[in-house]
Coordinates of C-alpha atoms and ligand atoms in Angstrom, one line a residue:
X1 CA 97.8 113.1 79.9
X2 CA 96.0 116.6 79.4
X3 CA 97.7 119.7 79.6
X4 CA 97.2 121.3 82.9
X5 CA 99.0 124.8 84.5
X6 CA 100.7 124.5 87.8
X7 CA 100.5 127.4 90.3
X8 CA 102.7 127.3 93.6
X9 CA 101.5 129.5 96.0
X10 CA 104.0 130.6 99.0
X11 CA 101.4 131.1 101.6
X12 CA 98.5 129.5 102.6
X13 CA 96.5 133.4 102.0
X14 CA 97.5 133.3 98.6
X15 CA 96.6 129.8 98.1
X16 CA 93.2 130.6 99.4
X17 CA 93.0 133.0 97.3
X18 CA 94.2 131.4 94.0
X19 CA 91.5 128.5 95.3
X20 CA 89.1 131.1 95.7
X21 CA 89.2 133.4 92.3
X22 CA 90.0 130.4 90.2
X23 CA 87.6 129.7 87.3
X24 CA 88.8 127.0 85.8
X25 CA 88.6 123.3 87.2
X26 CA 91.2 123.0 89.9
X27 CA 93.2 120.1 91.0
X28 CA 95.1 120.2 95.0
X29 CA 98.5 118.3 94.4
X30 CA 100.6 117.0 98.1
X31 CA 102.6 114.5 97.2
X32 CA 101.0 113.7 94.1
X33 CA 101.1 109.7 94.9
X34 CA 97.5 109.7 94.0
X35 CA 96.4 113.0 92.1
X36 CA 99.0 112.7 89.3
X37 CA 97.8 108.9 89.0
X38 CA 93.9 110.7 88.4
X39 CA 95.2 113.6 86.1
X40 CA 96.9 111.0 84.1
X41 CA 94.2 108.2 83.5
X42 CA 91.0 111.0 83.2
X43 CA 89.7 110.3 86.4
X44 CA 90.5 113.6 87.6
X45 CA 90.2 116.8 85.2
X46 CA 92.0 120.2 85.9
X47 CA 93.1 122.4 84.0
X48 CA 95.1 124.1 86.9
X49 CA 97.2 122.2 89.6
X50 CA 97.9 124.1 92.6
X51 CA 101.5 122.5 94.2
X52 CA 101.1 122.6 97.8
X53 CA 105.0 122.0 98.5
X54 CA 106.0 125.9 98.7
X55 CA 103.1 126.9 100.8
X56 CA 104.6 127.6 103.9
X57 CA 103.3 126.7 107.6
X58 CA 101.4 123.3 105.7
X59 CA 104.1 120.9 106.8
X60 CA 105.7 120.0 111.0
X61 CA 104.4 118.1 114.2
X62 CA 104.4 120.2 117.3
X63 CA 102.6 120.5 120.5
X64 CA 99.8 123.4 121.0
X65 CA 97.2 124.0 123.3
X66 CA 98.1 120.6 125.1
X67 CA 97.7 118.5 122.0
X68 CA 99.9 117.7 118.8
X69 CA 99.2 120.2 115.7
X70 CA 100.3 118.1 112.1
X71 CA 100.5 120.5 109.6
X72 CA 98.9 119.0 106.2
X73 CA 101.9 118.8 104.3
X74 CA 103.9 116.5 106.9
X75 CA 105.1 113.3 105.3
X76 CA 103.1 110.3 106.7
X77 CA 106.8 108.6 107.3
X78 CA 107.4 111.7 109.3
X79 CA 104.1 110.6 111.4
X80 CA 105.5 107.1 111.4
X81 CA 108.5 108.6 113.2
X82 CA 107.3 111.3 115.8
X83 CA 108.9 110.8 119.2
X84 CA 105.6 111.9 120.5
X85 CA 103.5 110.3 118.4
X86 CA 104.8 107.0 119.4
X87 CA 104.9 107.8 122.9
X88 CA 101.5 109.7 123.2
X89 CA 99.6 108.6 120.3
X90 CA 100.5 105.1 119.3
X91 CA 97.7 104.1 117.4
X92 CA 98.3 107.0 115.1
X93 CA 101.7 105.2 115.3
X94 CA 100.2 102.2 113.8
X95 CA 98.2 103.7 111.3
X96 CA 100.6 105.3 109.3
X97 CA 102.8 102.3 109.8
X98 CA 99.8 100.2 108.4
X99 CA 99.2 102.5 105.4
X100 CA 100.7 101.8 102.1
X101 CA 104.9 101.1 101.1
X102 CA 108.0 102.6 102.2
X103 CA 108.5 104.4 99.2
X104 CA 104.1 106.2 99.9
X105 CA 104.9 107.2 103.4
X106 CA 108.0 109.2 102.4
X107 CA 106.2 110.8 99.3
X108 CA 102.4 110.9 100.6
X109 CA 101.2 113.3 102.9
X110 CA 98.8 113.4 106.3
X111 CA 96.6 115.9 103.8
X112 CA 97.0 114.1 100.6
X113 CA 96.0 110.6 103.1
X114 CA 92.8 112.6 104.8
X115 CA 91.5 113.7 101.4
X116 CA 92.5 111.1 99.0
X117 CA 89.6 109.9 96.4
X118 CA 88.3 106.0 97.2
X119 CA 89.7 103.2 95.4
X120 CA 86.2 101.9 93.8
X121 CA 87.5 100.4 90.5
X122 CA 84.3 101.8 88.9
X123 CA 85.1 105.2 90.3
X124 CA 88.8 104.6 88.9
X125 CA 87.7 103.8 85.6
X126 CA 87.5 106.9 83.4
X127 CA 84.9 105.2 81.1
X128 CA 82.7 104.9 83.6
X129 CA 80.6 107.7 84.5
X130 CA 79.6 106.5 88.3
X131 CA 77.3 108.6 91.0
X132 CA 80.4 109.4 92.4
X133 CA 81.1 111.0 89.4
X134 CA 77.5 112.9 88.8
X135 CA 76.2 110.1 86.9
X136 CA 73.1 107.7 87.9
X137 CA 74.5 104.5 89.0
X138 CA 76.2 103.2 91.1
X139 CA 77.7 99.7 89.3
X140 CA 79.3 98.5 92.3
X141 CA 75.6 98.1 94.0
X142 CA 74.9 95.3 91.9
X143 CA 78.2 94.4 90.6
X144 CA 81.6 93.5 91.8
X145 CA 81.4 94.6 95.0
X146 CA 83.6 92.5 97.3
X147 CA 85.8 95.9 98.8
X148 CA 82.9 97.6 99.2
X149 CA 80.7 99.2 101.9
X150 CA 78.8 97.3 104.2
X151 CA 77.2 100.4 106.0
X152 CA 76.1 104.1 105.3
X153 CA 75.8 103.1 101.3
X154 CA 73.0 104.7 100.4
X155 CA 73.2 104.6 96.2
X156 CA 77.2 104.5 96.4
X157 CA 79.5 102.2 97.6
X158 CA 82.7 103.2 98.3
X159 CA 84.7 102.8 101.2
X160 CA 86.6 105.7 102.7
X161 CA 90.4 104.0 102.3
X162 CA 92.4 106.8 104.9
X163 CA 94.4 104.5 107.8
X164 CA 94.9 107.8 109.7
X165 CA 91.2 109.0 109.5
X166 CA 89.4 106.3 111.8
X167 CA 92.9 106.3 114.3
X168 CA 92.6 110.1 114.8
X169 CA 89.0 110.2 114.8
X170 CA 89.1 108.0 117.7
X171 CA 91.6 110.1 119.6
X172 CA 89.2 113.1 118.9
X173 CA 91.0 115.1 116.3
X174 CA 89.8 118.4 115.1
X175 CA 90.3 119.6 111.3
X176 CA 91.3 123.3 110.5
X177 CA 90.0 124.5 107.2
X178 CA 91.8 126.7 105.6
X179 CA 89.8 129.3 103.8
X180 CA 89.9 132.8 102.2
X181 CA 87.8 134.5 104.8
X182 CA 90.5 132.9 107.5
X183 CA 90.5 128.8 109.1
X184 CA 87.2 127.2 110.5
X185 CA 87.9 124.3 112.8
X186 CA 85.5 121.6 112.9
X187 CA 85.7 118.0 114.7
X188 CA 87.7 115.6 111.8
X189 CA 84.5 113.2 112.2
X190 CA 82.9 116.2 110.8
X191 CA 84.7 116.4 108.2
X192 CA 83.9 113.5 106.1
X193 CA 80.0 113.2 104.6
X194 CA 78.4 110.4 103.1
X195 CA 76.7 109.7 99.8
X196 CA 73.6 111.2 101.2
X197 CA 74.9 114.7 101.3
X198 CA 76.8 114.7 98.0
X199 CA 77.8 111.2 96.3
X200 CA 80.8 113.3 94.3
X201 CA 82.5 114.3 97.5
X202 CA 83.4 112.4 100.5
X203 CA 84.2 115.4 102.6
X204 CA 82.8 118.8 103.7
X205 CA 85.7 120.8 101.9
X206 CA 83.5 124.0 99.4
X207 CA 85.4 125.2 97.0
X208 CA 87.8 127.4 98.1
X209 CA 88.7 125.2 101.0
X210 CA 91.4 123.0 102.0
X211 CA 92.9 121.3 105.0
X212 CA 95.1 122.8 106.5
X213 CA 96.2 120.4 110.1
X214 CA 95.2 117.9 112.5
X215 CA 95.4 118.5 116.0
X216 CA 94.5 115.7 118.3
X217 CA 94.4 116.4 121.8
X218 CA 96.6 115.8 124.9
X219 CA 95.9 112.0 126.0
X220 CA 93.8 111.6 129.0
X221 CA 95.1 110.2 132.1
X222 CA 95.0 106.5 131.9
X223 CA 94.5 107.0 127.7
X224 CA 94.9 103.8 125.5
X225 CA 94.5 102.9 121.9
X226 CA 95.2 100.7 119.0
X227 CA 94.6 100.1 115.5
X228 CA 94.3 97.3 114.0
X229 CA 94.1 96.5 110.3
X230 CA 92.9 93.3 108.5
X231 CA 94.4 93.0 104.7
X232 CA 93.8 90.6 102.2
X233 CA 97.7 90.3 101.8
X234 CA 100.7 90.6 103.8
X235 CA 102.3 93.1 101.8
X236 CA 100.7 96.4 101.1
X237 CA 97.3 96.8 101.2
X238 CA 94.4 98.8 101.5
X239 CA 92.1 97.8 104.8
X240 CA 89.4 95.1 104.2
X241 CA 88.2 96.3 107.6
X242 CA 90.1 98.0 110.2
X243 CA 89.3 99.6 113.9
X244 CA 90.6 102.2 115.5
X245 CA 90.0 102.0 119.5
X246 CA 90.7 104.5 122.2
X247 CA 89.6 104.6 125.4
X248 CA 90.2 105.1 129.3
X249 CA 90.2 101.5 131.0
X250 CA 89.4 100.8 135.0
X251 CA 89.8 97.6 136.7
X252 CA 89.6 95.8 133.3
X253 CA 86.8 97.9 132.0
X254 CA 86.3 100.8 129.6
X255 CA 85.6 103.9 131.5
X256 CA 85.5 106.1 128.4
X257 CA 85.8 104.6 124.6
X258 CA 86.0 105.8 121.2
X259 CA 85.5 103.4 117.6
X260 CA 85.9 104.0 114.7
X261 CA 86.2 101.4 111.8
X262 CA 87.7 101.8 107.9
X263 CA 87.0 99.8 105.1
X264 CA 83.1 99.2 105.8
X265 CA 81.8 102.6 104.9
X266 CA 82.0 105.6 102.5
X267 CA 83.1 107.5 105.7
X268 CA 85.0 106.4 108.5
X269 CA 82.5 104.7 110.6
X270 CA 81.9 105.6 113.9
X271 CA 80.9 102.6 115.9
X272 CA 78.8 103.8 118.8
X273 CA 76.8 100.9 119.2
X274 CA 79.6 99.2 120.3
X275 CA 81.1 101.8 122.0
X276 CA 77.7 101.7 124.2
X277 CA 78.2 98.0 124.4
X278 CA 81.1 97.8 125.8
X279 CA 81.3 101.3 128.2
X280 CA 81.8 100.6 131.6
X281 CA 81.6 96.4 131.5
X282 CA 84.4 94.4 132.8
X283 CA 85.8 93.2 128.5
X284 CA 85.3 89.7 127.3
X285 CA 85.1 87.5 124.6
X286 CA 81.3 87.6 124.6
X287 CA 80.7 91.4 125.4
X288 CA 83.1 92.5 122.7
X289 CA 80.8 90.0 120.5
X290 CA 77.8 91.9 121.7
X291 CA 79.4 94.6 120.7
X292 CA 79.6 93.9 117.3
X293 CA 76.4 92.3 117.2
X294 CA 75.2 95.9 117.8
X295 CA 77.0 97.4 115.3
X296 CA 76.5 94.8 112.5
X297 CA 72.5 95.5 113.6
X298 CA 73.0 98.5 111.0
X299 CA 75.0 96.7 108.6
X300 CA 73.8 95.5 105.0
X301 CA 76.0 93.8 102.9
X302 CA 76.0 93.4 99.4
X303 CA 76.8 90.1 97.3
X304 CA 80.0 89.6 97.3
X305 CA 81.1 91.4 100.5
X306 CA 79.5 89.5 103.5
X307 CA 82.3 88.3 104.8
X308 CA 83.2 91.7 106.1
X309 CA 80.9 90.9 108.7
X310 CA 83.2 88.8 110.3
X311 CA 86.0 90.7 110.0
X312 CA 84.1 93.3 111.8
X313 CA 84.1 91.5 114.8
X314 CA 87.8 89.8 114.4
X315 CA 88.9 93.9 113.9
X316 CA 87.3 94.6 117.3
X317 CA 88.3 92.1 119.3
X318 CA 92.1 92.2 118.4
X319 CA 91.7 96.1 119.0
X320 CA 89.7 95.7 122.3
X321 CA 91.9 93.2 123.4
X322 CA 94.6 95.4 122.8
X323 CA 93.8 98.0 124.6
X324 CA 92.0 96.1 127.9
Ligands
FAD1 C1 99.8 101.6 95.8 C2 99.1 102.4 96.9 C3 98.8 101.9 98.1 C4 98.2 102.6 99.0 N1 97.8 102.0 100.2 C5 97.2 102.8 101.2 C6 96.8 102.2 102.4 O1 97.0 101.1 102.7 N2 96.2 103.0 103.3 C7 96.0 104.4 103.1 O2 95.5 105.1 103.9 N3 96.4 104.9 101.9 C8 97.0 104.2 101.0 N4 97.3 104.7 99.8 C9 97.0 106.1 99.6 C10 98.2 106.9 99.9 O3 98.3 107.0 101.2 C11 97.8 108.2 99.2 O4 98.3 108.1 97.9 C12 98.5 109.3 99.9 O5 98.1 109.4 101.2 C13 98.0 110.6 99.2 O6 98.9 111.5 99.7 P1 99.6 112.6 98.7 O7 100.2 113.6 99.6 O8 100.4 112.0 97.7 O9 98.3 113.2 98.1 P2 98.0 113.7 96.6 O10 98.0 112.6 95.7 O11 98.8 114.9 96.3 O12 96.5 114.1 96.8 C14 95.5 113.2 97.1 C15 94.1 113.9 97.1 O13 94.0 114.7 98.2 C16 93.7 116.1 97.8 N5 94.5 116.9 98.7 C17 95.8 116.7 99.1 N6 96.2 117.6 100.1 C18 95.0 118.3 100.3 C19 94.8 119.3 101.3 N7 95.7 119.8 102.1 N8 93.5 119.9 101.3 C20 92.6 119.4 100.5 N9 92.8 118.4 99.5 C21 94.0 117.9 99.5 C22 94.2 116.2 96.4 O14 93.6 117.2 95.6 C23 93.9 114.8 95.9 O15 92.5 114.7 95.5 C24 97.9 104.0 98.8 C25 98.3 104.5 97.6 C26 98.8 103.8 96.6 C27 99.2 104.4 95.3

């Protein structure tokens, strides 16, 4: 492992402005179930490691302005275990629930979960020097490509792995930033870019930046949702395909819906074709077919990964059918 400096700033001013002035290559560190796993194999290079534990204000779930605030540094098991969370937010409930082991959810963070690096084994190999990386290539394109994305490629593959992201996109959560000229808050959807902004980065963080908390607004009346997550084992795993679904259902039909789906795109993928499928129809087998139909209408898998096609649809359906 290389030599790196750690820095722990006390406030989240003077970690915007360590973030800020810093020259040298920087690394963010939460709970450091992925980053120190990075710094150790070469994947990631700093030469500084800013400790987000100290900083104070990151970490706590409380209500404001109607909705939930979850402060970046709260513990995903501390999601998992929110009175209101599970009362008011379920499928955020279910999400953290889904994500990871035991021993992740009590280490990892909601921060370290919404900005975590993808798990492309070409992107985790430190010999190989991948778009997401700044090289040329993507090698999972015409490779081994069986996790990877079925949508929004565009010259790099990865999936976006986050459980949370797709749930609380889908119960419209916003992002604050945290910067050195004071927070920005921007929709969480927002947040993320694609491979056709910058293949290196998955979100819209600059340098300087961080995220600082969630807030996902009070449920509306009627409000249900569910996520649902398909795995290629029982035990831990990341999502083959999952979907996040909320939504406002009258006399057996969605008045107002929201989908979003993980494991088929380099960002969580919003699923509006479906969403448009399925608005205000009374829900069945067939229409919830039709709305994948719609969706997979923008889909284009690679070799080895078709069958996520189908998993696309068994994701919405359990979801839907959850929810209805
Ligand atoms: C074996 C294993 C299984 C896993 N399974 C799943 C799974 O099924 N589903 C799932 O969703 N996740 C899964 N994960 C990912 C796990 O949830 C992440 O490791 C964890 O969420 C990262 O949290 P952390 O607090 O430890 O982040 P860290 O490791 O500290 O950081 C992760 C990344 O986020 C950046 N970062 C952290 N906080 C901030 C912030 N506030 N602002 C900006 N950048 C920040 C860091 O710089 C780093 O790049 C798995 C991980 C492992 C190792």
């Amino acid at each position: 492992m290389r030599e790196f400096k750690i820095a722990e700033p006390r406030t989240a001013d003077e970690l915007a402005a360590l973030l800020a002035e810093s020259a040298e290559p920087v690394a963010l560190m939460a709970g450091g179930t992925d980053i120190l796993d990075e710094l150790k194999s070469g994947v990631a290079t700093a030469s500084l490691v800013i400790d987000l534990d100290k900083v104070a204000g990151l970490r706590g779930i409380g209500k404001e302005k109607g909705g939930l605030r979850i402060g970046a540094m709260t513990r995903v098991v501390e999601l998992a275990d929110d009175a209101t969370v599970a009362a008011e937010y379920p499928s955020l409930k279910q999400a953290a629930l889904s994500l990871a082991t035991p021993q992740l959810r009590n280490s990892g963070t909601v921060g370290g979960n919404l900005c975590q690096r993808p798990r492309c084994w070409y992107y985790r190999d430190p010999q190989v020097v991948c778009r997401k990386k700044g090289g040329f290539n993507c090698y999972a394109y015409q490779g081994r490509n069986k996790y990877h994305a079925i949508f929004g490629g565009s010259g790099c593959f990865i999936v976006y792995p986050s459980d949370l992201a797709p749930a609380l996109i889908s119960l419209g959560a916003q992002a604050t930033i945290g910067t050195a000229k004071g927070d920005k808050v921007a929709p969480l959807e927002a947040f993320y870019a694609g491979p056709d902004a910058d293949a290196t980065r998955e979100n819209v963080l600059a340098k300087g930046q961080f995220l600082k908390s969630v807030w996902v607004p009070a449920p509306k009346a009627g409000q249900k949702a569910a996520y649902v997550k398909l795995k290629e084992r029982g035990t831990w795993d990341f999502a083959l395909v999952s979907a996040a679904v909320a939504g406002v259902v009258e006399a057996g039909a969605f008045k107002e819906i929201a989908i979003v789906m993980g494991g088929v795109a380099p960002v969580p993928w919003r699923a509006k074709k479906a969403e448009d499928a399925l608005r205000g129809k009374p829900v069945t087998e067939a229409v919830i077919r039709q709305a994948a139909d719609e969706v997979l209408k923008d889909a284009a898998p690679l070799r080895e990964n078709g069958y996520k096609t189908g998993l696309v649809f068994a994701a919405l359906k359990r979801a839907v059918l959850a929810v209805v």
